[in-house]
Amino acid sequence: MRFTAAATGLAVTGAILIPATLASAASAASAASAASAQDAPQPSAYEWSSVAISGGGYVPGIIYNPTEPGLVYARTDIGGAYRMDDDSGQWVPLLDHIGWDDWNHLGVLSLATDPVETNRVYVAVGMYTNDWDPYNGAILRSDDYGETWQKTDLPFKVGGNMPGRGIGERLQVDPNDNAIVYYGAEEGEGLWRSTDYGATFAKVESFPNAGNFVPDINSGNSYLMSNLGVLWTAFDPASGSNGEASQTVFTAVADTDDILYRSDDAGETWEPVEGAPTGFLPHDGVIDETGRFLYLATSNLSGPYDGSDGEVWKYGIDDGSWTQITPQQRPTGSDFGFSGLTVDRSNPNVLMVASQINWWPDILIFRSTDGGASWSPIWDYDYSQADPFVVRYEQDISEVPWLAFGKQPGPPQMWAEPTPKLGWMVSALEIDPFDSDTMMYGTGATIYRSDDLTDWDDEGGVISIAPAANGIEETAIQDLVAPAGDLDLVSAMLDLGGFVHEDIDTVVNTFQAPYFGGGTSVDAAGLVPEVIVRAGTDGSGAHIGVVSQDSGETWTASPAAEGATGPGTITVSAHGQAVVWAPAGADARVSTDGGVTWASVEGLPAGARVESDRVDGDLVYGFVAGAFYVSTDGGQSFTLTDDSTLPSEGNTRFAAVPGTPGELWFAGGEDDGEYGMWRSADAGATWARVSGFEEADTIGFGKAAPGATSPAIYTTAQRDGVRGVFRSIDGGDTWTRINDDEHQWGWIGADIEGDPDVFGRLYIATNGRGIVVGDDTSGVERQSWTSSATYTTGDIVEFDGRYWAASWWTRGQEPGGSTGPWQEVETAPSGVAVWTASRTFAKGDVVVDPDGVLWQAKWYSRGQQPGASQWGPWEQLD
């Protein structure tokens, strides 16, 4: 099971919607627009948080500081690094400042915490060493526990998401002279050392072996053809004194013939360690200072997904002796390698080691209280007992129910895969150096924790294990939709499938019945938000489209899309009656009976992105390779409208404006071609470029600002040379960057959505940092109407608890009534204008009346209530 993905594989662009046309008379509308462009209120502060998912990806490293109680870090392969807040038990993200251009720095290959000046911490960052990533890596250093960072660029790549990323730690701080930091590099780049707290690094030229192990040299896949290089370093603290470098240093390399080297002169000269085991990779090494041993966990392959054999050894630092201490229990007969390894610093005779991988039925964790002479497995089949299934743990995932991965949780049983599993890809396994009862280990999906670990040692003892990843958000998001009403957010993501969040602060279960192993697209009907659709890959590997009529309580699944290469995109019409699904690499199809049956779509090429109008139930749109298509019959057939204006390559997103039929915004492109933002007012027949944006990747819409006549617009883009998250509250006339340099989250080009119920709230899809939530803490202040003030066209005031917009110059005229200079402005969560007697509407405008019925203006109107006369200006919409 895979829980990370390349950014290149997540290259969906941004899409979405434009302000509703709540026009007054033509002259007033144009004047109001001009005024708002000059005087639009701007947000002053945003607070950033995350939608509660809790984990979701591989945690290859958990690193305790050995001298400061409660100080512990975690590293992830594509989602940055975290520090636990000891008071709250929450993990705090440390690398959210990583921006668009250095997105690869969210891949963390190693982390080191300084044992002397414990405020210091280092991370080695970079995503790939192959051609997926064009950038070199770096060492980031902090002297305030990761609050702020300085960077040292490296002259080579770093592979935080490459094979072997659970091996290590490659970064190590000398406990005697903490200005000395070692780093083991990949791809034959050797061993590197800093003597100035990581400010500069130089290659250790005397180190003789740069490693030679390649996961699969004959694969033709550059991802599997990388040299794992130099793996980790361990210092013997007793070989030095305070302020002087440790003399004895061990460094492991990815060379199955010579896995371990030793220096006894502070790294000046090196020799292979005599008698070291061969045939395996040294995944982890831990020094027991009291017993004077170096423990090794080895596996025959790089991990994290593989490893079918391995051994555990202990080496006498003083006498050079080697003793194999490999646990012998193999309950199902299959072998496995070892990776996660830890020694109890409070009781060094206690050590633990984990199988690197053991897919079926589950991983094994072993515990020894006698220095490895004997071991107790966390589960075993012991046929000498009346009940041969011996289990030393209880596991509770009630706080993170999605860890059942679509199955029904239950107690573990013999010869069966348990639900939940203990995990997989366990390279991080650590006992708290100050608390023998506390253990944490990382898996491909979360961090688990036990706080009664020593109960294991009692006769029949059982420990408690529960998720402990609160604050870590490591999902790769593909699509989002924020329906109006009771639901907060619906998401589609790799590996976990996606979620229906009624409350974004509560961890919930993933999509069920059917469960998704990966989701690519979600949508909700613009006018009937309880109708939700999703596309993804189910537990059997089939690409399917799924429809819910009840806000995700129950679902109707399509047949598998035969011949499809992926789930593609899916959309539901504004009235919820038609669903169009375009699987990747296969023909699009449409359902008009809630997903029970499906028919072929005419005129839309395979692989198109599909989106629906938010108001007109007959309008559905498609885009592929620079060509834009429209359907006027609910997705039954499509017609090409434009193939010469929009970008033909790169990440692209588009969508319709809530509240305004036929109005669209488009974002996307690539550096070497067309790139930016466009808008259409005629259902995609013509497009005009939005000025100021050199690049734009996502676009979304949310609740209008108080008194505004159009939804708030959000985008991740580059505007006037600045990359960021931008917002407009005046229909796109003016824009403000609402994030800052400390909140950037790497590559955020998949999706952005505004909340239709909460002004100022937005959701950002990230590649490895989950779903970021932004809340405007300052809001938009509107002045209260006073009789002495002078107002000009477009000014917005609050009066009697309602918002009013000036249609022309006025002074002393109190807002109210159906005539005069003031228009009462109100917008429904759907984005549709609420009809008010004082507001002017132009031909084509759509409003909702007090009974929730939609009406469209046939001509200019003010003060004429919809439905009051069959001869009036309003036509009821279906």
CSV table of C-alpha atoms in Angstrom, one decimal, residues 232-644:
chain,number,residue,atom,x,y,z
A,232,TRP,CA,24.1,6.7,8.7
A,233,THR,CA,26.7,7.7,11.3
A,234,ALA,CA,26.9,6.8,15.0
A,235,PHE,CA,29.3,8.4,17.6
A,236,ASP,CA,30.9,6.7,20.6
A,237,PRO,CA,30.5,9.5,23.2
A,238,ALA,CA,33.1,7.9,25.5
A,239,SER,CA,35.7,8.5,22.9
A,240,GLY,CA,35.7,12.3,23.3
A,241,SER,CA,35.3,15.0,25.8
A,242,ASN,CA,33.2,18.1,26.0
A,243,GLY,CA,34.2,20.5,23.2
A,244,GLU,CA,36.4,18.0,21.5
A,245,ALA,CA,35.3,15.8,18.6
A,246,SER,CA,34.4,12.2,19.3
A,247,GLN,CA,37.3,10.0,18.2
A,248,THR,CA,35.4,6.9,17.4
A,249,VAL,CA,32.8,7.2,14.7
A,250,PHE,CA,30.9,4.5,12.8
A,251,THR,CA,29.4,5.1,9.3
A,252,ALA,CA,27.3,2.6,7.4
A,253,VAL,CA,27.1,2.4,3.7
A,254,ALA,CA,24.9,0.7,1.1
A,255,ASP,CA,27.4,-1.9,0.1
A,256,THR,CA,26.4,-5.5,1.1
A,257,ASP,CA,30.1,-6.5,1.1
A,258,ASP,CA,31.4,-3.7,3.4
A,259,ILE,CA,28.5,-2.3,5.3
A,260,LEU,CA,30.3,-0.5,8.2
A,261,TYR,CA,33.3,1.7,8.6
A,262,ARG,CA,35.1,2.9,11.7
A,263,SER,CA,37.3,5.9,12.4
A,264,ASP,CA,39.2,6.3,15.7
A,265,ASP,CA,40.7,9.7,14.9
A,266,ALA,CA,37.6,11.8,14.5
A,267,GLY,CA,37.0,10.9,10.9
A,268,GLU,CA,40.5,11.5,9.6
A,269,THR,CA,41.0,7.9,8.5
A,270,TRP,CA,38.6,5.0,8.1
A,271,GLU,CA,38.7,1.3,7.9
A,272,PRO,CA,36.0,-1.4,7.3
A,273,VAL,CA,34.9,-2.9,10.6
A,274,GLU,CA,36.4,-6.4,10.7
A,275,GLY,CA,33.9,-9.3,10.9
A,276,ALA,CA,30.9,-7.1,10.0
A,277,PRO,CA,28.0,-9.1,8.5
A,278,THR,CA,27.7,-9.2,4.8
A,279,GLY,CA,24.8,-9.7,2.3
A,280,PHE,CA,22.5,-7.2,3.9
A,281,LEU,CA,22.0,-3.4,4.1
A,282,PRO,CA,22.4,-1.8,7.5
A,283,HIS,CA,19.1,-0.1,8.0
A,284,ASP,CA,19.6,1.2,11.5
A,285,GLY,CA,22.3,1.4,14.0
A,286,VAL,CA,22.1,2.3,17.7
A,287,ILE,CA,24.9,2.6,20.3
A,288,ASP,CA,24.4,1.4,23.8
A,289,GLU,CA,26.8,3.7,25.8
A,290,THR,CA,26.4,1.7,29.0
A,291,GLY,CA,27.0,-1.8,27.6
A,292,ARG,CA,29.4,-0.6,25.0
A,293,PHE,CA,27.6,-2.1,22.0
A,294,LEU,CA,26.6,-1.0,18.6
A,295,TYR,CA,23.3,-2.8,17.6
A,296,LEU,CA,22.5,-3.3,13.9
A,297,ALA,CA,19.2,-4.0,12.1
A,298,THR,CA,19.7,-5.2,8.5
A,299,SER,CA,17.5,-6.1,5.5
A,300,ASN,CA,18.4,-7.6,2.1
A,301,LEU,CA,16.6,-4.8,0.2
A,302,SER,CA,16.2,-1.0,0.5
A,303,GLY,CA,12.6,-0.7,1.7
A,304,PRO,CA,10.2,0.8,2.5
A,305,TYR,CA,8.0,-1.6,0.4
A,306,ASP,CA,10.3,-4.6,0.3
A,307,GLY,CA,12.6,-6.8,2.4
A,308,SER,CA,12.4,-10.6,2.5
A,309,ASP,CA,15.4,-11.4,4.7
A,310,GLY,CA,17.5,-9.8,7.4
A,311,GLU,CA,19.5,-10.1,10.6
A,312,VAL,CA,20.1,-8.3,13.9
A,313,TRP,CA,23.6,-8.0,15.3
A,314,LYS,CA,25.5,-6.5,18.2
A,315,TYR,CA,29.1,-5.4,18.0
A,316,GLY,CA,31.4,-4.9,21.0
A,317,ILE,CA,32.8,-1.4,20.5
A,318,ASP,CA,35.8,-2.2,22.8
A,319,ASP,CA,36.6,-5.8,21.9
A,320,GLY,CA,35.4,-5.9,18.2
A,321,SER,CA,33.2,-9.0,18.8
A,322,TRP,CA,30.2,-9.7,16.7
A,323,THR,CA,27.1,-11.6,18.0
A,324,GLN,CA,24.1,-12.4,15.9
A,325,ILE,CA,21.0,-11.8,17.9
A,326,THR,CA,18.3,-12.2,15.2
A,327,PRO,CA,14.8,-13.0,16.6
A,328,GLN,CA,14.0,-16.5,15.5
A,329,GLN,CA,10.2,-16.4,15.6
A,330,ARG,CA,8.6,-16.7,12.1
A,331,PRO,CA,4.9,-17.4,12.9
A,332,THR,CA,3.8,-17.9,9.3
A,333,GLY,CA,7.0,-19.3,8.0
A,334,SER,CA,7.9,-16.4,5.8
A,335,ASP,CA,11.1,-14.3,6.4
A,336,PHE,CA,11.5,-10.6,6.5
A,337,GLY,CA,14.2,-7.9,7.0
A,338,PHE,CA,14.6,-5.6,9.9
A,339,SER,CA,14.6,-1.9,10.1
A,340,GLY,CA,13.2,0.0,13.2
A,341,LEU,CA,15.6,-0.5,16.1
A,342,THR,CA,15.7,1.1,19.6
A,343,VAL,CA,17.4,0.8,23.0
A,344,ASP,CA,15.8,1.8,26.2
A,345,ARG,CA,18.2,4.4,27.5
A,346,SER,CA,16.9,4.0,31.1
A,347,ASN,CA,17.5,0.2,30.9
A,348,PRO,CA,20.0,-0.6,28.1
A,349,ASN,CA,19.4,-4.3,28.3
A,350,VAL,CA,16.0,-3.6,26.8
A,351,LEU,CA,15.9,-3.3,23.0
A,352,MET,CA,13.3,-3.6,20.4
A,353,VAL,CA,13.3,-4.2,16.6
A,354,ALA,CA,10.6,-4.3,13.9
A,355,SER,CA,10.3,-6.2,10.7
A,356,GLN,CA,11.0,-3.8,7.8
A,357,ILE,CA,8.0,-5.2,6.0
A,358,ASN,CA,5.7,-8.2,6.6
A,359,TRP,CA,2.7,-7.6,4.5
A,360,TRP,CA,0.7,-10.7,5.6
A,361,PRO,CA,-0.8,-11.0,8.1
A,362,ASP,CA,1.0,-8.1,9.9
A,363,ILE,CA,4.3,-6.7,10.9
A,364,LEU,CA,6.2,-8.1,13.8
A,365,ILE,CA,7.8,-6.1,16.6
A,366,PHE,CA,10.2,-7.9,19.0
A,367,ARG,CA,11.3,-7.0,22.5
A,368,SER,CA,14.3,-8.2,24.4
A,369,THR,CA,15.1,-7.6,28.1
A,370,ASP,CA,18.5,-9.3,28.0
A,371,GLY,CA,20.4,-7.5,25.3
A,372,GLY,CA,19.1,-9.6,22.5
A,373,ALA,CA,19.7,-13.1,24.0
A,374,SER,CA,16.0,-13.8,23.8
A,375,TRP,CA,13.0,-12.1,22.2
A,376,SER,CA,9.3,-11.8,22.7
A,377,PRO,CA,7.2,-11.0,19.6
A,378,ILE,CA,4.2,-8.8,19.8
A,379,TRP,CA,2.2,-11.7,18.3
A,380,ASP,CA,3.0,-15.3,17.7
A,381,TYR,CA,1.5,-18.8,17.1
A,382,ASP,CA,2.6,-21.0,20.0
A,383,TYR,CA,1.0,-24.4,19.6
A,384,SER,CA,2.4,-25.6,22.9
A,385,GLN,CA,-0.4,-23.5,24.6
A,386,ALA,CA,-4.1,-24.2,24.8
A,387,ASP,CA,-4.8,-21.0,23.0
A,388,PRO,CA,-2.0,-20.9,20.4
A,389,PHE,CA,-2.5,-17.3,19.3
A,390,VAL,CA,-0.4,-15.2,21.6
A,391,VAL,CA,-1.1,-11.4,21.4
A,392,ARG,CA,0.7,-8.9,23.5
A,393,TYR,CA,-1.2,-5.8,22.5
A,394,GLU,CA,-4.6,-4.1,22.3
A,395,GLN,CA,-5.1,-1.6,19.5
A,396,ASP,CA,-7.7,1.2,19.6
A,397,ILE,CA,-8.3,3.3,16.4
A,398,SER,CA,-11.6,4.8,17.5
A,399,GLU,CA,-10.1,8.3,17.2
A,400,VAL,CA,-8.8,7.6,13.7
A,401,PRO,CA,-11.4,5.2,12.2
A,402,TRP,CA,-10.1,5.3,8.7
A,403,LEU,CA,-7.1,3.2,9.8
A,404,ALA,CA,-9.5,0.2,9.2
A,405,PHE,CA,-9.1,1.0,5.4
A,406,GLY,CA,-12.6,0.0,4.5
A,407,LYS,CA,-12.9,-3.1,6.7
A,408,GLN,CA,-14.7,-3.8,9.9
A,409,PRO,CA,-12.4,-3.6,13.0
A,410,GLY,CA,-12.2,-6.6,15.2
A,411,PRO,CA,-9.7,-8.5,17.4
A,412,PRO,CA,-6.8,-10.2,15.7
A,413,GLN,CA,-7.3,-13.9,14.8
A,414,MET,CA,-5.0,-16.7,13.8
A,415,TRP,CA,-4.2,-17.0,10.1
A,416,ALA,CA,-6.0,-13.8,9.2
A,417,GLU,CA,-5.0,-10.2,8.5
A,418,PRO,CA,-6.1,-8.1,11.4
A,419,THR,CA,-8.2,-5.0,11.2
A,420,PRO,CA,-6.6,-2.7,12.1
A,421,LYS,CA,-3.1,-3.8,11.3
A,422,LEU,CA,-0.2,-2.9,13.5
A,423,GLY,CA,1.3,-1.3,10.4
A,424,TRP,CA,3.8,-1.7,7.6
A,425,MET,CA,7.0,0.1,6.5
A,426,VAL,CA,8.1,0.4,10.1
A,427,SER,CA,11.5,2.1,10.0
A,428,ALA,CA,10.9,4.4,12.9
A,429,LEU,CA,10.7,2.7,16.3
A,430,GLU,CA,11.7,4.5,19.4
A,431,ILE,CA,11.4,4.2,23.2
A,432,ASP,CA,11.3,7.5,25.0
A,433,PRO,CA,14.8,7.9,26.5
A,434,PHE,CA,13.3,9.4,29.6
A,435,ASP,CA,10.2,7.1,30.0
A,436,SER,CA,10.5,3.3,29.6
A,437,ASP,CA,6.8,3.0,29.3
A,438,THR,CA,6.5,5.2,26.2
A,439,MET,CA,7.1,3.9,22.7
A,440,MET,CA,6.2,5.4,19.3
A,441,TYR,CA,6.6,3.9,15.9
A,442,GLY,CA,5.9,5.2,12.4
A,443,THR,CA,4.0,3.3,9.6
A,444,GLY,CA,3.0,3.9,6.1
A,445,ALA,CA,-0.1,5.7,7.4
A,446,THR,CA,0.4,7.1,10.9
A,447,ILE,CA,2.3,7.1,14.2
A,448,TYR,CA,1.3,4.6,16.9
A,449,ARG,CA,2.0,5.1,20.5
A,450,SER,CA,2.0,3.0,23.7
A,451,ASP,CA,2.3,4.4,27.2
A,452,ASP,CA,2.3,1.1,29.1
A,453,LEU,CA,5.2,-0.5,27.3
A,454,THR,CA,6.7,-2.3,30.3
A,455,ASP,CA,3.5,-4.3,30.8
A,456,TRP,CA,4.8,-6.4,27.9
A,457,ASP,CA,7.4,-7.9,30.2
A,458,ASP,CA,4.8,-9.2,32.7
A,459,GLU,CA,3.5,-12.8,32.4
A,460,GLY,CA,0.7,-12.6,29.9
A,461,GLY,CA,1.2,-8.8,29.7
A,462,VAL,CA,-0.6,-6.8,27.1
A,463,ILE,CA,0.2,-3.2,26.0
A,464,SER,CA,-2.2,-0.6,24.6
A,465,ILE,CA,-1.5,0.9,21.2
A,466,ALA,CA,-3.4,3.9,19.7
A,467,PRO,CA,-2.7,6.4,16.9
A,468,ALA,CA,-0.6,9.4,17.9
A,469,ALA,CA,-0.4,11.5,14.8
A,470,ASN,CA,-2.6,14.4,15.7
A,471,GLY,CA,-1.3,17.5,13.9
A,472,ILE,CA,0.5,15.5,11.2
A,473,GLU,CA,-1.4,15.9,8.0
A,474,GLU,CA,0.4,14.0,5.2
A,475,THR,CA,-2.2,13.4,2.5
A,476,ALA,CA,-1.9,14.2,-1.2
A,477,ILE,CA,-5.1,16.0,-2.2
A,478,GLN,CA,-6.6,15.8,-5.7
A,479,ASP,CA,-9.9,17.6,-5.5
A,480,LEU,CA,-12.2,19.4,-3.1
A,481,VAL,CA,-15.8,20.7,-2.9
A,482,ALA,CA,-17.4,22.7,-0.2
A,483,PRO,CA,-21.2,22.2,-0.4
A,484,ALA,CA,-23.5,24.8,1.0
A,485,GLY,CA,-25.3,23.7,4.2
A,486,ASP,CA,-24.6,21.0,6.8
A,487,LEU,CA,-21.4,19.5,5.3
A,488,ASP,CA,-18.2,21.4,5.6
A,489,LEU,CA,-16.1,19.7,2.9
A,490,VAL,CA,-15.8,16.7,0.6
A,491,SER,CA,-12.3,15.6,-0.5
A,492,ALA,CA,-10.6,13.3,-3.0
A,493,MET,CA,-7.1,12.2,-2.3
A,494,LEU,CA,-4.5,9.6,-3.2
A,495,ASP,CA,-4.3,6.4,-1.1
A,496,LEU,CA,-7.0,7.2,1.4
A,497,GLY,CA,-9.7,7.9,-1.2
A,498,GLY,CA,-11.3,10.9,0.5
A,499,PHE,CA,-13.7,12.1,3.2
A,500,VAL,CA,-17.1,13.7,3.8
A,501,HIS,CA,-16.4,16.1,6.7
A,502,GLU,CA,-19.5,17.4,8.5
A,503,ASP,CA,-17.0,19.1,10.8
A,504,ILE,CA,-13.5,19.9,9.6
A,505,ASP,CA,-12.2,19.7,13.1
A,506,THR,CA,-13.2,16.1,13.6
A,507,VAL,CA,-11.4,13.0,12.3
A,508,VAL,CA,-13.9,10.8,10.4
A,509,ASN,CA,-13.9,7.6,8.4
A,510,THR,CA,-13.0,7.6,4.7
A,511,PHE,CA,-15.5,7.0,1.9
A,512,GLN,CA,-17.3,3.7,2.5
A,513,ALA,CA,-19.6,1.4,0.6
A,514,PRO,CA,-17.8,1.6,-1.7
A,515,TYR,CA,-14.4,2.3,-0.2
A,516,PHE,CA,-11.8,4.0,-2.3
A,517,GLY,CA,-8.1,3.1,-2.4
A,518,GLY,CA,-7.5,6.5,-4.1
A,519,GLY,CA,-9.8,9.3,-5.2
A,520,THR,CA,-9.4,11.8,-8.0
A,521,SER,CA,-12.5,13.9,-8.2
A,522,VAL,CA,-15.5,15.1,-6.2
A,523,ASP,CA,-18.4,17.5,-6.9
A,524,ALA,CA,-21.7,18.6,-5.3
A,525,ALA,CA,-24.8,19.9,-7.2
A,526,GLY,CA,-24.8,23.7,-7.2
A,527,LEU,CA,-28.4,24.0,-6.2
A,528,VAL,CA,-29.0,20.7,-4.4
A,529,PRO,CA,-25.8,20.3,-2.3
A,530,GLU,CA,-26.9,17.0,-0.8
A,531,VAL,CA,-26.2,15.4,-4.2
A,532,ILE,CA,-22.5,14.5,-4.1
A,533,VAL,CA,-20.5,12.5,-6.7
A,534,ARG,CA,-17.0,11.1,-6.5
A,535,ALA,CA,-14.6,9.2,-8.8
A,536,GLY,CA,-11.8,6.9,-7.7
A,537,THR,CA,-10.4,3.4,-7.5
A,538,ASP,CA,-12.2,0.9,-5.3
A,539,GLY,CA,-10.6,-1.8,-3.1
A,540,SER,CA,-10.5,-4.2,-6.1
A,541,GLY,CA,-8.6,-1.8,-8.3
A,542,ALA,CA,-11.6,-0.9,-10.5
A,543,HIS,CA,-12.1,2.7,-11.6
A,544,ILE,CA,-15.6,3.8,-10.7
A,545,GLY,CA,-17.9,6.7,-10.4
A,546,VAL,CA,-20.2,7.0,-7.3
A,547,VAL,CA,-23.4,9.0,-6.6
A,548,SER,CA,-25.0,10.0,-3.3
A,549,GLN,CA,-28.4,11.6,-2.9
A,550,ASP,CA,-28.1,12.1,0.8
A,551,SER,CA,-24.9,14.0,1.6
A,552,GLY,CA,-22.8,10.9,1.5
A,553,GLU,CA,-24.8,8.6,3.8
A,554,THR,CA,-25.4,6.1,1.0
A,555,TRP,CA,-23.8,5.7,-2.4
A,556,THR,CA,-24.6,4.1,-5.8
A,557,ALA,CA,-21.6,2.9,-7.7
A,558,SER,CA,-21.1,2.6,-11.5
A,559,PRO,CA,-19.7,-0.4,-13.2
A,560,ALA,CA,-16.0,-0.4,-13.6
A,561,ALA,CA,-14.7,1.8,-16.5
A,562,GLU,CA,-13.2,-0.9,-18.7
A,563,GLY,CA,-10.0,0.2,-20.4
A,564,ALA,CA,-9.7,3.3,-18.3
A,565,THR,CA,-6.2,4.3,-17.1
A,566,GLY,CA,-7.6,6.2,-14.1
A,567,PRO,CA,-10.8,7.4,-12.5
A,568,GLY,CA,-10.6,10.9,-14.1
A,569,THR,CA,-13.1,13.6,-13.2
A,570,ILE,CA,-16.8,13.6,-12.4
A,571,THR,CA,-19.4,16.3,-12.1
A,572,VAL,CA,-23.1,16.7,-11.2
A,573,SER,CA,-25.4,19.2,-12.8
A,574,ALA,CA,-26.8,22.2,-10.8
A,575,HIS,CA,-30.1,20.5,-10.2
A,576,GLY,CA,-28.5,17.2,-9.3
A,577,GLN,CA,-30.3,15.3,-12.1
A,578,ALA,CA,-27.4,14.5,-14.4
A,579,VAL,CA,-23.9,13.1,-13.6
A,580,VAL,CA,-21.2,13.2,-16.2
A,581,TRP,CA,-18.1,11.1,-15.6
A,582,ALA,CA,-15.0,11.2,-17.7
A,583,PRO,CA,-12.6,8.4,-16.7
A,584,ALA,CA,-9.0,8.8,-17.8
A,585,GLY,CA,-8.2,7.1,-21.1
A,586,ALA,CA,-11.9,6.1,-21.7
A,587,ASP,CA,-15.0,7.6,-23.2
A,588,ALA,CA,-17.1,9.9,-21.0
A,589,ARG,CA,-20.5,8.7,-19.8
A,590,VAL,CA,-23.7,10.2,-18.3
A,591,SER,CA,-26.3,9.0,-15.8
A,592,THR,CA,-29.7,10.6,-15.2
A,593,ASP,CA,-30.9,8.2,-12.6
A,594,GLY,CA,-28.5,8.7,-9.7
A,595,GLY,CA,-25.8,6.5,-11.0
A,596,VAL,CA,-27.9,3.4,-11.6
A,597,THR,CA,-27.4,3.3,-15.3
A,598,TRP,CA,-24.9,5.1,-17.6
A,599,ALA,CA,-25.0,6.1,-21.3
A,600,SER,CA,-22.3,7.2,-23.7
A,601,VAL,CA,-21.7,10.9,-24.2
A,602,GLU,CA,-21.4,12.3,-27.7
A,603,GLY,CA,-18.8,14.9,-28.8
A,604,LEU,CA,-16.5,14.9,-25.8
A,605,PRO,CA,-13.0,13.5,-26.4
A,606,ALA,CA,-11.6,11.0,-23.9
A,607,GLY,CA,-9.6,12.3,-21.0
A,608,ALA,CA,-11.6,15.6,-20.7
A,609,ARG,CA,-12.0,17.5,-17.4
A,610,VAL,CA,-15.7,18.0,-16.7
A,611,GLU,CA,-17.5,20.6,-14.6
A,612,SER,CA,-21.1,21.7,-14.3
A,613,ASP,CA,-22.7,25.1,-14.3
A,614,ARG,CA,-23.7,26.1,-10.8
A,615,VAL,CA,-27.1,27.4,-11.7
A,616,ASP,CA,-28.3,26.1,-15.1
A,617,GLY,CA,-28.9,22.4,-14.9
A,618,ASP,CA,-28.6,21.9,-18.6
A,619,LEU,CA,-25.1,23.3,-18.9
A,620,VAL,CA,-22.1,21.0,-18.5
A,621,TYR,CA,-18.6,21.9,-19.6
A,622,GLY,CA,-15.5,19.9,-20.7
A,623,PHE,CA,-11.9,20.8,-21.5
A,624,VAL,CA,-9.1,18.8,-22.9
A,625,ALA,CA,-5.8,19.8,-24.6
A,626,GLY,CA,-6.7,23.5,-25.2
A,627,ALA,CA,-10.2,22.7,-26.5
A,628,PHE,CA,-13.4,23.8,-24.6
A,629,TYR,CA,-16.7,22.0,-25.0
A,630,VAL,CA,-20.2,22.8,-23.8
A,631,SER,CA,-23.3,20.6,-23.3
A,632,THR,CA,-26.8,22.3,-23.3
A,633,ASP,CA,-28.6,19.0,-22.7
A,634,GLY,CA,-27.3,18.0,-19.3
A,635,GLY,CA,-24.2,16.2,-20.6
A,636,GLN,CA,-25.8,14.0,-23.2
A,637,SER,CA,-23.8,15.7,-26.0
A,638,PHE,CA,-21.1,18.3,-26.3
A,639,THR,CA,-20.1,20.9,-28.8
A,640,LEU,CA,-16.6,22.5,-29.3
A,641,THR,CA,-16.8,26.2,-28.5
A,642,ASP,CA,-13.1,27.3,-28.4
A,643,ASP,CA,-9.8,25.7,-29.2
A,644,SER,CA,-7.5,28.6,-29.7
